[in-house]
XYZ file of C-alpha atoms in Angstrom:
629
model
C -69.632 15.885 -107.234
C -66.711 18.045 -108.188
C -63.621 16.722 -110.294
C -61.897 18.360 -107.004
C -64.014 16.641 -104.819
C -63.207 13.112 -106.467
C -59.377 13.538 -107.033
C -59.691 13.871 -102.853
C -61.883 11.122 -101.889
C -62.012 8.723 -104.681
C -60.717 5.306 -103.277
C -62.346 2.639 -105.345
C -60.834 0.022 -103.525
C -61.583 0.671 -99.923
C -64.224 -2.240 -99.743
C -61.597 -4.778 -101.823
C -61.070 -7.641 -99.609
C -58.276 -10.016 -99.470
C -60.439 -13.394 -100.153
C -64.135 -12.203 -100.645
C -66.357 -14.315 -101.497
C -69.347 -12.651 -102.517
C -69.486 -11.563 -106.230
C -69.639 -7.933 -107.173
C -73.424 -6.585 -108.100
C -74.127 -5.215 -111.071
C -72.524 -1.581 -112.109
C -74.710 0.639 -113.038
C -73.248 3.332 -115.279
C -74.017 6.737 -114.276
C -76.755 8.853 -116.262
C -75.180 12.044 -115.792
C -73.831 13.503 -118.492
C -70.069 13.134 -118.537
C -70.164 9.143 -119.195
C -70.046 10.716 -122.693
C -66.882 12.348 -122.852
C -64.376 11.484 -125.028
C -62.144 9.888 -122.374
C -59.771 6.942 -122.820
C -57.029 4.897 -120.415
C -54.569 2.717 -122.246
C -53.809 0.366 -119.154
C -54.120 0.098 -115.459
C -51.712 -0.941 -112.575
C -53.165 -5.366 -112.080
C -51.101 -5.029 -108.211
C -54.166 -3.412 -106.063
C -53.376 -0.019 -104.156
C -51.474 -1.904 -101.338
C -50.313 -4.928 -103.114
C -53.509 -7.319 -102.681
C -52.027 -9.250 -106.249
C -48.890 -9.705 -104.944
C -49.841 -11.439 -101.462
C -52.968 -13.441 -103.130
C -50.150 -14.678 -105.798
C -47.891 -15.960 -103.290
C -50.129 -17.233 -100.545
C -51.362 -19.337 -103.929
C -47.718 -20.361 -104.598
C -46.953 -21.476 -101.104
C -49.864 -23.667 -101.487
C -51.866 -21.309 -98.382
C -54.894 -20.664 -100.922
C -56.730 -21.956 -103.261
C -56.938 -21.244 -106.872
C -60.285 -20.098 -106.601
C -59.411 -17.831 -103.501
C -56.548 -16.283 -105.966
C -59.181 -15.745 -108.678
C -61.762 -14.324 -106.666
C -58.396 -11.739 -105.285
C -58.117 -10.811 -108.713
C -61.942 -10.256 -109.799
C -62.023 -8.109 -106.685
C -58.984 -6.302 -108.518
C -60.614 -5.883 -111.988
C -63.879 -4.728 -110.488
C -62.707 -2.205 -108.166
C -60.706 -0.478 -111.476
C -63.496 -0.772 -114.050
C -65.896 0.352 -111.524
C -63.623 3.670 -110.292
C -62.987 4.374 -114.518
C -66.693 4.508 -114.995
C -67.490 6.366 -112.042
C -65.418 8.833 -112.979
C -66.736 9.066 -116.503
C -64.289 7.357 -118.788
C -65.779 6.229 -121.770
C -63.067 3.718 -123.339
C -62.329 1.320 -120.227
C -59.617 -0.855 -121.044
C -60.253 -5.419 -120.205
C -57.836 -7.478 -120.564
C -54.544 -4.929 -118.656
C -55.241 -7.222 -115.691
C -52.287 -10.142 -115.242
C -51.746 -12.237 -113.046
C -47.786 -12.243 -113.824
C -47.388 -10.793 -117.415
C -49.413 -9.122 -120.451
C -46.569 -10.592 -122.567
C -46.962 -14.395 -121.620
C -50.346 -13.729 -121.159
C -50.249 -13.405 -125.072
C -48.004 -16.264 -125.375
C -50.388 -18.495 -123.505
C -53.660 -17.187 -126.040
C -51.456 -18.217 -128.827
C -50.400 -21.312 -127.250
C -46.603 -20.930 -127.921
C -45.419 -22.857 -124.912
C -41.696 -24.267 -124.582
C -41.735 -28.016 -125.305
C -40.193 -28.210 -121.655
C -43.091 -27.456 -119.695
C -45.173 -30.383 -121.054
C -48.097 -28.864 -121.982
C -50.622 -31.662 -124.302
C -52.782 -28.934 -125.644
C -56.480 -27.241 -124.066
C -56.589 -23.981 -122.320
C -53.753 -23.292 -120.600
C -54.199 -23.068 -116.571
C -51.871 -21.754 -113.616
C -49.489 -24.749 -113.454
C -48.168 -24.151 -117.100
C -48.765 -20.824 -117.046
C -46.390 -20.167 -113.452
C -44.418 -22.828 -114.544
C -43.078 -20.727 -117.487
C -42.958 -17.527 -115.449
C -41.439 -18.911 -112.167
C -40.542 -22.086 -113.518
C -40.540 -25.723 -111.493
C -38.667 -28.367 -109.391
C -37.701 -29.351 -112.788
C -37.618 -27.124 -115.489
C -36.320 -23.409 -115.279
C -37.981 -20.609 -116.280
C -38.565 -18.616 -119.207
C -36.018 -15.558 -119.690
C -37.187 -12.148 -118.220
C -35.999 -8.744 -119.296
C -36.893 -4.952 -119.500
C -40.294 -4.066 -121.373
C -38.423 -0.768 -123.465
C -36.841 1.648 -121.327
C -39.363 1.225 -118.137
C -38.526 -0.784 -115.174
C -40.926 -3.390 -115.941
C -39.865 -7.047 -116.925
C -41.879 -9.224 -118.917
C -41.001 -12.669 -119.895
C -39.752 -13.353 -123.340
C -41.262 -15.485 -125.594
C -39.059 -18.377 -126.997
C -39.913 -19.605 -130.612
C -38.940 -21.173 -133.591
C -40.133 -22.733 -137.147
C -41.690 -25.934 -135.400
C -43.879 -24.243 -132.830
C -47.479 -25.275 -133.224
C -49.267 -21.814 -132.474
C -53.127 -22.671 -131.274
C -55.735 -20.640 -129.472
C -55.027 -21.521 -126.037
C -56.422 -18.804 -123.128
C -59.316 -17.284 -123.956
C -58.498 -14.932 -121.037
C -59.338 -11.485 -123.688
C -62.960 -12.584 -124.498
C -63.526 -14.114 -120.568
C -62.627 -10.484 -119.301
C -64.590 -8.701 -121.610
C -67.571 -11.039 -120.537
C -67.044 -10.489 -117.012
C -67.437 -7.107 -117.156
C -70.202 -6.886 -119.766
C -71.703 -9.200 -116.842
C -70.978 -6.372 -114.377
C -72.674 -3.854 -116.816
C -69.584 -2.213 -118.357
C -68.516 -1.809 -121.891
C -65.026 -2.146 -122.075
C -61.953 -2.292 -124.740
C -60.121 -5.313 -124.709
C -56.098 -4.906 -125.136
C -54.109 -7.026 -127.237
C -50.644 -6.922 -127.764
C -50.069 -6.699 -131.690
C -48.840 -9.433 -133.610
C -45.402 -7.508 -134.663
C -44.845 -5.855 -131.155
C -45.063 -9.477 -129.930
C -42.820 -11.370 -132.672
C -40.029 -8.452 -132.322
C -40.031 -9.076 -128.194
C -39.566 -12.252 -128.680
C -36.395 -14.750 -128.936
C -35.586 -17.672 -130.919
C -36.233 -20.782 -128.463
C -33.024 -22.870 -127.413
C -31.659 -24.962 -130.423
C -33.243 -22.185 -133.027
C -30.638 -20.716 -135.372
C -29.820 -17.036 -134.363
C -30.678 -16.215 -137.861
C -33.898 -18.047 -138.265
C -36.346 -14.903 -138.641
C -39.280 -14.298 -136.347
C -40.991 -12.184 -138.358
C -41.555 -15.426 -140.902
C -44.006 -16.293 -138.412
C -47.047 -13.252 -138.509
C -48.238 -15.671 -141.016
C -48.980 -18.514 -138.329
C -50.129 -16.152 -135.451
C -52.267 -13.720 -137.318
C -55.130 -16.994 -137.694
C -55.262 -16.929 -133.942
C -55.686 -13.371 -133.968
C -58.476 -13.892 -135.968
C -60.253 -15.951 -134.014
C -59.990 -13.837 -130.780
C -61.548 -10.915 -133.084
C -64.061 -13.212 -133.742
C -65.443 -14.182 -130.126
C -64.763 -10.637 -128.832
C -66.995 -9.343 -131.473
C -69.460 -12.236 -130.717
C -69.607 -11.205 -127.137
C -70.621 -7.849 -128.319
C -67.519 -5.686 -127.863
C -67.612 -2.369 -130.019
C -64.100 -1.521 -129.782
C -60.554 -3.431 -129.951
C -57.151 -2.086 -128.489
C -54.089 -3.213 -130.247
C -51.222 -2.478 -128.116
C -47.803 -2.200 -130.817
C -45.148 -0.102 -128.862
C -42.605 -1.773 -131.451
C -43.853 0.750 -133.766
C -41.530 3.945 -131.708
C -38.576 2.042 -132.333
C -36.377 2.762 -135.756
C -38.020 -0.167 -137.951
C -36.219 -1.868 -140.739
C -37.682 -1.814 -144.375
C -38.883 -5.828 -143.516
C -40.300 -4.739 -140.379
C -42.554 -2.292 -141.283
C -43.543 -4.310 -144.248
C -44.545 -6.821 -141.835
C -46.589 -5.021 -139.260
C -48.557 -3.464 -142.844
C -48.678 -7.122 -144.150
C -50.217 -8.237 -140.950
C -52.738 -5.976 -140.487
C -53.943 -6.303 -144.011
C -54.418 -9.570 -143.588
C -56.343 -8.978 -140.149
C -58.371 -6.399 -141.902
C -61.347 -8.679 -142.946
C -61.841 -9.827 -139.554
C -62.455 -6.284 -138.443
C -65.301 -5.692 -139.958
C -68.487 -4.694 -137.566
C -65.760 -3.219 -134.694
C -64.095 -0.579 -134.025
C -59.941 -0.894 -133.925
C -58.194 1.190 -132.309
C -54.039 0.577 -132.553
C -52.338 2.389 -129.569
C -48.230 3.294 -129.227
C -46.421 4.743 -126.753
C -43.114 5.402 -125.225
C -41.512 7.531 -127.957
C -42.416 9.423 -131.658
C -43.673 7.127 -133.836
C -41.166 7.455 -136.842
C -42.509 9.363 -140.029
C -42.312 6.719 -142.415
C -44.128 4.826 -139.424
C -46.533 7.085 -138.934
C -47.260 7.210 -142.810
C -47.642 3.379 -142.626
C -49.649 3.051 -139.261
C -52.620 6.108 -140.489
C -52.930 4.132 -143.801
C -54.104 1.205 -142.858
C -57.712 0.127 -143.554
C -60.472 -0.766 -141.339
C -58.659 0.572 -138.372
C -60.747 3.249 -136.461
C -58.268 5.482 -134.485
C -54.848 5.364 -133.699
C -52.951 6.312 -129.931
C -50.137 8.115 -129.806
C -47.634 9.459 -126.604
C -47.477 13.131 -126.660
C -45.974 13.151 -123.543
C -42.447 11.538 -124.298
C -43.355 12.108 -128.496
C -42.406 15.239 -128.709
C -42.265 15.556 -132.406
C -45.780 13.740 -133.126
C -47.381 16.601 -133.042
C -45.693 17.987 -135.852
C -46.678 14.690 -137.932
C -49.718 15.222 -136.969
C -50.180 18.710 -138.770
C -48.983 17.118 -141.727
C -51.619 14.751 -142.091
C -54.033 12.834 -140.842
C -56.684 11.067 -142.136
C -60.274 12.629 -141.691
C -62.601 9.819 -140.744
C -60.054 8.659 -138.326
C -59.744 9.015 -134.191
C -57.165 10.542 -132.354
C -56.154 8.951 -128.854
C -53.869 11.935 -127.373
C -51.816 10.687 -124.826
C -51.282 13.973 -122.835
C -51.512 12.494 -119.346
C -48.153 10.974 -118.482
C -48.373 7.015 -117.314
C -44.775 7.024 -116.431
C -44.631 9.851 -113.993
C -46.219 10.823 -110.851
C -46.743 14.581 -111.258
C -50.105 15.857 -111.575
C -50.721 17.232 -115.133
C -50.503 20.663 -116.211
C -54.191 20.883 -116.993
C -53.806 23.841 -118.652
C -51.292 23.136 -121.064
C -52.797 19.637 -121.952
C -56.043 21.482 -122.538
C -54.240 23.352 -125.400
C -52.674 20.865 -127.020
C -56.023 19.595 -127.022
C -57.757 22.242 -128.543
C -54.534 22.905 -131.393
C -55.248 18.674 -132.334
C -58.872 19.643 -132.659
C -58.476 21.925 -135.195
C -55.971 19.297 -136.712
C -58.104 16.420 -136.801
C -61.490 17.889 -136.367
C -64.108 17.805 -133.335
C -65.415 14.829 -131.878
C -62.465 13.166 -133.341
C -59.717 13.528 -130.125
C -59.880 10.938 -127.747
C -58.292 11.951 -124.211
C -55.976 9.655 -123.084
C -53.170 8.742 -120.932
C -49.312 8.209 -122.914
C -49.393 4.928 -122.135
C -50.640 2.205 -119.453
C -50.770 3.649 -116.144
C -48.856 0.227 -115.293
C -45.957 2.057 -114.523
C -46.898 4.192 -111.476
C -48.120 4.361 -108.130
C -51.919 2.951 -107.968
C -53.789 5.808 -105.365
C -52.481 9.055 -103.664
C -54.947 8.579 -100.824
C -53.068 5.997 -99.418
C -50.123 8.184 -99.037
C -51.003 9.442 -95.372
C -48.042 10.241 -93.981
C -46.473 12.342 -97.370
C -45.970 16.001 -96.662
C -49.146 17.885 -97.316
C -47.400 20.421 -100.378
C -45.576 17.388 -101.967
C -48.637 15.540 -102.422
C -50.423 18.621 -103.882
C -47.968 17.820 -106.676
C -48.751 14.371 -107.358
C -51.149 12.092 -109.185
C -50.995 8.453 -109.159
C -53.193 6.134 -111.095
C -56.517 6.746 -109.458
C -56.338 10.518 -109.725
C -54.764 10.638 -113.455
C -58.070 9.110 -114.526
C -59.937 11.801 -113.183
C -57.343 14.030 -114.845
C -58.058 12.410 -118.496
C -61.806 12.810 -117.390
C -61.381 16.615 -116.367
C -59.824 16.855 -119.802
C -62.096 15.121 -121.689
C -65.017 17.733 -120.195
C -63.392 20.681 -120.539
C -62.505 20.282 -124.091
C -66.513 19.830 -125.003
C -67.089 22.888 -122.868
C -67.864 21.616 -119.607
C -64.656 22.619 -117.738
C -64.228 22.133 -113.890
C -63.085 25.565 -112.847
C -62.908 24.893 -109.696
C -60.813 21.502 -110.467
C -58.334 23.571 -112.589
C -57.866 26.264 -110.474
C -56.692 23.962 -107.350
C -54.197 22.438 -110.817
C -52.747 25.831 -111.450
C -52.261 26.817 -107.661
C -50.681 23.545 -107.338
C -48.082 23.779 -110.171
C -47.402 27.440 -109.306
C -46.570 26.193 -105.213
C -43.955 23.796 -107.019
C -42.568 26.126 -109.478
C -42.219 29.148 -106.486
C -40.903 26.415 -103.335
C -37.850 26.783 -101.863
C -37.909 23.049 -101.124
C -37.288 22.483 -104.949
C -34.717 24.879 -105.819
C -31.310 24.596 -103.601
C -28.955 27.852 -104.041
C -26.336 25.988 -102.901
C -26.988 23.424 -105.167
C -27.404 26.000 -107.854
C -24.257 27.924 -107.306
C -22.126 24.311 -106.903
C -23.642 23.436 -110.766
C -22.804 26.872 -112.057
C -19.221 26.329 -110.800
C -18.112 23.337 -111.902
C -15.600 23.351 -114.827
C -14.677 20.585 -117.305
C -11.577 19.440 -115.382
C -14.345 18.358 -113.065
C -15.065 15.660 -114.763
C -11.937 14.397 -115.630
C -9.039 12.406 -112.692
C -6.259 14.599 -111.927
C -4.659 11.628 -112.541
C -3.701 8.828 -114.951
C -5.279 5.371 -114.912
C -1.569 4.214 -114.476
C -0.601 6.741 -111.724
C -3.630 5.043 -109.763
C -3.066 1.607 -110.896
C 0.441 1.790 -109.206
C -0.548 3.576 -105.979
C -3.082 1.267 -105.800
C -0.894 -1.976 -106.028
C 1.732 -0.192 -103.845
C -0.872 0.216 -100.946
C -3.087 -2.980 -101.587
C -0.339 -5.713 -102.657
C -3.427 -7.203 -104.467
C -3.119 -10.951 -106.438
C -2.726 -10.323 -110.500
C -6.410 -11.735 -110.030
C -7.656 -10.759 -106.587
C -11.204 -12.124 -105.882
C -14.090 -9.892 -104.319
C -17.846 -9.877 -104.418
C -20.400 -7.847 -105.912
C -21.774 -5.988 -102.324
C -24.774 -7.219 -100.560
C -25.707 -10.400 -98.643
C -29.054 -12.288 -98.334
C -31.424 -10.255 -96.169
C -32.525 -12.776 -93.857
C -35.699 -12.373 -92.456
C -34.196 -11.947 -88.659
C -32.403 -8.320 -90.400
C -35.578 -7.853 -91.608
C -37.280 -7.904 -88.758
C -34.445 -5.561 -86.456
C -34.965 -3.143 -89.131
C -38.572 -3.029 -88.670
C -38.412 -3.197 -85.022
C -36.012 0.182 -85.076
C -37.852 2.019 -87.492
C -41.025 1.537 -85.350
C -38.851 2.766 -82.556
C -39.457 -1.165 -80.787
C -35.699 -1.063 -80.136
C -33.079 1.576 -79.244
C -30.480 2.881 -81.930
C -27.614 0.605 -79.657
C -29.304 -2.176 -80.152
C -30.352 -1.931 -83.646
C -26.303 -0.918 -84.350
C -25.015 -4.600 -82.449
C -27.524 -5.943 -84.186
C -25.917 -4.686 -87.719
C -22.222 -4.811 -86.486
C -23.272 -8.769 -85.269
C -24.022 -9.242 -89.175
C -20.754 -7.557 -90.682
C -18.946 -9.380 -88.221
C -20.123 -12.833 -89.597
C -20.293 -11.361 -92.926
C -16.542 -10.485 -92.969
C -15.380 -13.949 -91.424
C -17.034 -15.495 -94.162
C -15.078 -13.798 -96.598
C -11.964 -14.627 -94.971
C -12.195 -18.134 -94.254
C -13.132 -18.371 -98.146
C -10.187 -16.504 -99.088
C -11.016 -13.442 -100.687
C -9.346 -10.771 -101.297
C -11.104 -7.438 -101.123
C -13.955 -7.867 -98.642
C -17.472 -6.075 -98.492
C -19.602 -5.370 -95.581
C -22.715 -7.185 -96.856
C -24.646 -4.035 -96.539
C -27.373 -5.300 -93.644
C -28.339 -1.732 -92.849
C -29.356 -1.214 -96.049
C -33.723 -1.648 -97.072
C -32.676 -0.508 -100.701
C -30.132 0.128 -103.041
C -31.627 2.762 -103.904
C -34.170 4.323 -101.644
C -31.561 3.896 -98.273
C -29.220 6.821 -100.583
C -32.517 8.743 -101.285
C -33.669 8.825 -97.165
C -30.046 10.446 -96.604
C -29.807 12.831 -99.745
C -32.363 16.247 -99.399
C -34.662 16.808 -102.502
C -36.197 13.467 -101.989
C -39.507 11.968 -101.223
C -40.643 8.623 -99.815
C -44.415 6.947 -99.950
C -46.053 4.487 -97.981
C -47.762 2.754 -100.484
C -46.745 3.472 -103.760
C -45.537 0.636 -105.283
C -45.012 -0.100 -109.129
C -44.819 -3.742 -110.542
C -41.633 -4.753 -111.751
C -42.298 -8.438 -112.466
C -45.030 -10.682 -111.376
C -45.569 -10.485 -107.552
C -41.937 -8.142 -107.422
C -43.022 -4.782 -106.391
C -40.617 -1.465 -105.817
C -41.258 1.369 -104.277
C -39.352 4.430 -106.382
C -38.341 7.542 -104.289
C -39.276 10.664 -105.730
C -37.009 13.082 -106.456
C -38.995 16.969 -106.120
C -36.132 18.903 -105.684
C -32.335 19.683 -106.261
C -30.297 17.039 -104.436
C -27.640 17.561 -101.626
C -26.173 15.112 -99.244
C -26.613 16.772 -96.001
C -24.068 14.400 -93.936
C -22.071 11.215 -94.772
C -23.755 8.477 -95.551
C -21.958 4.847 -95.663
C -18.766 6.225 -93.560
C -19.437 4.730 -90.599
C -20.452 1.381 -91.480
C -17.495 1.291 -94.207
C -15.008 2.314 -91.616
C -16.656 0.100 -88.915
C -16.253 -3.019 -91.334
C -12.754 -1.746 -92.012
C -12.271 -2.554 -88.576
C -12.728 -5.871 -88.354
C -10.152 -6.901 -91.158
C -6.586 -6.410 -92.302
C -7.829 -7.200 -95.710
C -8.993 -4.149 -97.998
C -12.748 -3.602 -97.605
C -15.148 -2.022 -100.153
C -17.252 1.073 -99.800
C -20.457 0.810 -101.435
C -22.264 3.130 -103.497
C -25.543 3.025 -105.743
C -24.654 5.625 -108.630
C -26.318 8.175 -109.976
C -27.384 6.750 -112.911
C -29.068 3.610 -111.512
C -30.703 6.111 -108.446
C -32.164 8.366 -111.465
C -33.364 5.479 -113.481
C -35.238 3.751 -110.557
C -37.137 7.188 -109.341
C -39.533 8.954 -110.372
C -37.728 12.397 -111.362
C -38.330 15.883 -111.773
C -40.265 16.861 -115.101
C -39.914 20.316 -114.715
C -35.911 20.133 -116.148
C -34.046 17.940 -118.477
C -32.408 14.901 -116.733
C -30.102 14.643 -119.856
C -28.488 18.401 -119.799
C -26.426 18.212 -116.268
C -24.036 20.958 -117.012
C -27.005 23.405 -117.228
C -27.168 25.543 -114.371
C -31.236 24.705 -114.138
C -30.358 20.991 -114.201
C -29.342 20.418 -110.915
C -30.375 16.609 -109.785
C -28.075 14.955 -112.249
C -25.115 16.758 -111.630
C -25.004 16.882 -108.058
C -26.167 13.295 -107.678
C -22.997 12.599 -109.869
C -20.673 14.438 -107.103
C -21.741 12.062 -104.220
């Protein structure tokens, strides 16, 4: 079979079941030759293709399943993406990327650093403490959740101070590794690294702000240890540290730190293979000197995708008996990869770092997009020529891999090129009017005619506001009868008059709320709305909408990102009629809402073909005219 013919048809998952019962045979890798490629994935999206995590998680939590039925959800999971990886040919599968919430307090639970509050008496750690820190309980809140880097992912933060008693507590890395060992497949356990882990953490409640939380790599690198030990016991070959930290501008102590650690780890790495993996960013220079100096350590992973200056550090030196993991696949994006262009970047590292030595491999965990194109039915046949989610990246780091050892796919890169030159040529991308509006504007357009005082006072004069009026952020609960009128109309199950009471019925109630409370300036509760962003993006050309391609943002929380292919216009009004319709029903001054540009970027997948930072440029069309909505 074709690379072609497998970036078409491959669906790994089409047999997954929701509560199966019956455990997975045996994998048998396949003898042909490309199993020996030089392929590598950092990470994999733990959700399934149409969110089987997410409803196995909370049919669990609303006590409708068993534990076991949960489990056997998420072995389904893991073997359906180990088993389409070695299919395809990888040769580094990751273990361990799987979660059943987060990889962060997945770590926190293997180094048994659990809050005090939870009650936890020691052994392996089980679902009740471990949800009860991500969700928290009828007693105890939650632990805090924020952004992993710049991605839309949350993780929870770890809380800790000088009197937490660090232990071995999930053995969750060396289980996975086993299970698929069991299932035939040798795979590469991820751990997050001991400094990317202390520097994403927080010092717990009652902890001085100062106390430093780098004092403790001395307590967790022991546990570390151990985890080495039993994953080299169960016969794995290779290790993945994950340290992202290391893109980020690193105090003198820092760095000092991460070295110190992983001098003290370097003993137990002895008899495996370590490979330490970052992503997001350029690794600093005085990083990079650090990082490719350490001992022991095998290869190292670095983005090329978003590190655009690693490249350069690379032709400065690296060391000889090393491997290079060269993320030139993007795991943050959905555009299929220029094939041609990664293949010579490929071939320049090679003659950095010598053949055999480059390890294809995506920029970072593939966490971060859509899972599988094939679900995407209804997407317009020449958009979809220009994607690649998950499932068909993989066969994109594969294609890769071959073609730099001299077994290229021509017939695979050909369909790449034909597909990049049908986005570069369409229409549909490139607006003129768009274009000509971008060339035209002028600094003044970016400035008010007017001063901040001129509008306070025209302002007060029309609005006779309170010195301290009172007003609310926008939306209200979506209640699961809205929910269901929206479905209804966009299945066409009710007419466009009824669907319109039906919203009008909600403003109504929502705006007699606000004035029996006494506020102020009013909003209209936004009921129409699905998204905050994607209900802007359905009304705004240059946009595209999936079916199923939805990214984790935090445990069972799933989004669906628009993307944005083309230069953006807003054909029509968009919130005038239900602004003016709430307006209506009130004396009182009543809000128009509006997601802005910035947020809309940030929570789509955008354009790579321009630079989303440059919006004056006449070329750099989405930013600016999403700013003149």
């Amino acid at each position: 079979m074709t690379q072609l013919s497998l970036l078409h048809s491959l669906s790994p998952f089409s047999s997954l079941s929701r509560f199966s019962i019956t455990p997975p045979p045996r994998f048998s890798l396949p003898s042909f030759s490309i199993r020996a490629m030089t392929s590598h994935i950092v990470g994999y999206p733990r959700i399934g293709p149409k969110r089987e995590l997410k409803f196995a998680l909370e049919s669990f939590w609303e006590g409708k399943s068993s534990a076991e039925e949960l489990k056997q959800v998420a072995a389904d999971l893991r073997f359906s993406i180990w088993k389409q990886m070695a299919e395809v040919g990888i040769k580094y599968i990751p273990s361990n990327t799987f979660s059943y919430y987060d990889h962060v307090l997945d770590t926190t639970a293997m180094l048994g650093a659990v809050p005090p509050r939870y009650g936890w008496n020691g052994g392996e750690i089980g679902f009740d403490v471990y949800f009860s820190m991500a969700r928290g309980n009828a007693s105890v809140p939650a632990m805090e959740m924020t952004k992993w880097f710049d991605t839309n992912y949350h993780y929870i933060v770890p809380e800790l101070g000088p009197d937490v008693k660090f232990s071995y507590a999930s053995h969750k890395a060396v289980e996975e590794y086993k299970e698929a060992k069991a299932l035939g497949l040798d795979t590469v356990p991820v751990l997050i690294g001991p400094l990317s882990y202390l520097l994403l953490s927080k010092p717990a409640k009652g902890v001085d702000k100062s106390f430093s939380l780098l004092s403790l790599v001395e307590k967790i690198v022991p546990i570390y240890k151990e985890v080495v030990a039993e994953l080299k016991a169960a016969g794995a070959t290779w290790i993945q540290f994950d340290e992202p930290s290391l893109v980020l501008d690193l105090e003198a102590l820092q760095l000092q730190t991460f070295t110190n650690a992983y001098s003290e780890l370097e003993s137990s790495f002895s008899g495996v293979n370590i490979l330490i993996e970052t992503y997001f960013a350029d690794v600093p220079i005085q990083t990079y000197k650090a990082l490719t100096s350490l001992k022991n350590v095998a290869g190292f992973g670095f983005d090329l995708v978003r590190g655009t200056r690693t490249l350069n550090f690379l032709k400065s030196g690296f060391p000889s008996d090393k491997y290079l993991f060269a993320g030139v696949v993007d795991g943050r994006n959905i555009w299929a990869n220029d094939l041609a262009a990664s293949l010579c970047i490929l071939q320049v590292l090679e003659g950095i770092v010598g053949k055999d030595k480059v390890v294809v491999s995506t920029s970072c965990s593939l966490l971060h997009t859509a899972v599988d194109l094939v679900n995407e039915t209804k997407l317009d046949k020449e958009i979809k020529s220009w994607l690649a989610f998950a499932a068909q990246k993989v066969v994109e780091v594969n294609a890769l891999a071959r073609a730099l050892v001299g077994q290229k796919d021509q017939a695979f890169f050909a369909s790449n090129a034909t597909s990049h030159a049908s986005r570069r040529s369409s229409p549909r991308v490139r607006n003129e009017n768009v274009q000509r509006a971008v060339v035209a504007l002028k600094d003044s357009d970016h400035r008010r005619a007017t001063s901040v005082s001129a509008r306070l006072a025209a302002q007060q004069k029309k609005l006779n506001l309170p010195i301290l009026p009172t007003t609310t952020i926008g939306s209200f609960p979506q209640t699961i009868g809205l929910r269901k009128v929206r479905r209804e109309y966009k299945a066409k199950k009710i007419t466009e008059y009824d669907y319109v009471n039906a919203m009008k019925e909600e403003i109504s109630k929502v705006v007699k709320l606000q004035e029996e409370l006494g506020f102020d300036v009013l909003v209209h509760g936004e009921p129409e709305r699905n998204d905050m962003v994607e209900y802007f993006g359905e009304q705004l050309s240059g946009f595209a909408f999936t079916v199923n391609g939805w990214v984790q943002s935090y445990g069972s929380r799933c989004v669906k990102p628009p993307i944005i292919y083309g230069d953006v216009s807003r054909p029509r009004a968009m919130t005038v009629f239900w602004s003016s319709t709430a307006q209506s029903m009130t004396r009182r001054p009543m809000k128009g809402m509006l997601t802005g540009p910035v947020t809309i970027l940030n929570w789509s997948f955008v354009r790579n073909d321009q630079n989303r930072f440059t919006p004056t440029c006449a070329t750099q069309t989405s930013t600016t005219s999403l700013t003149r909505l």
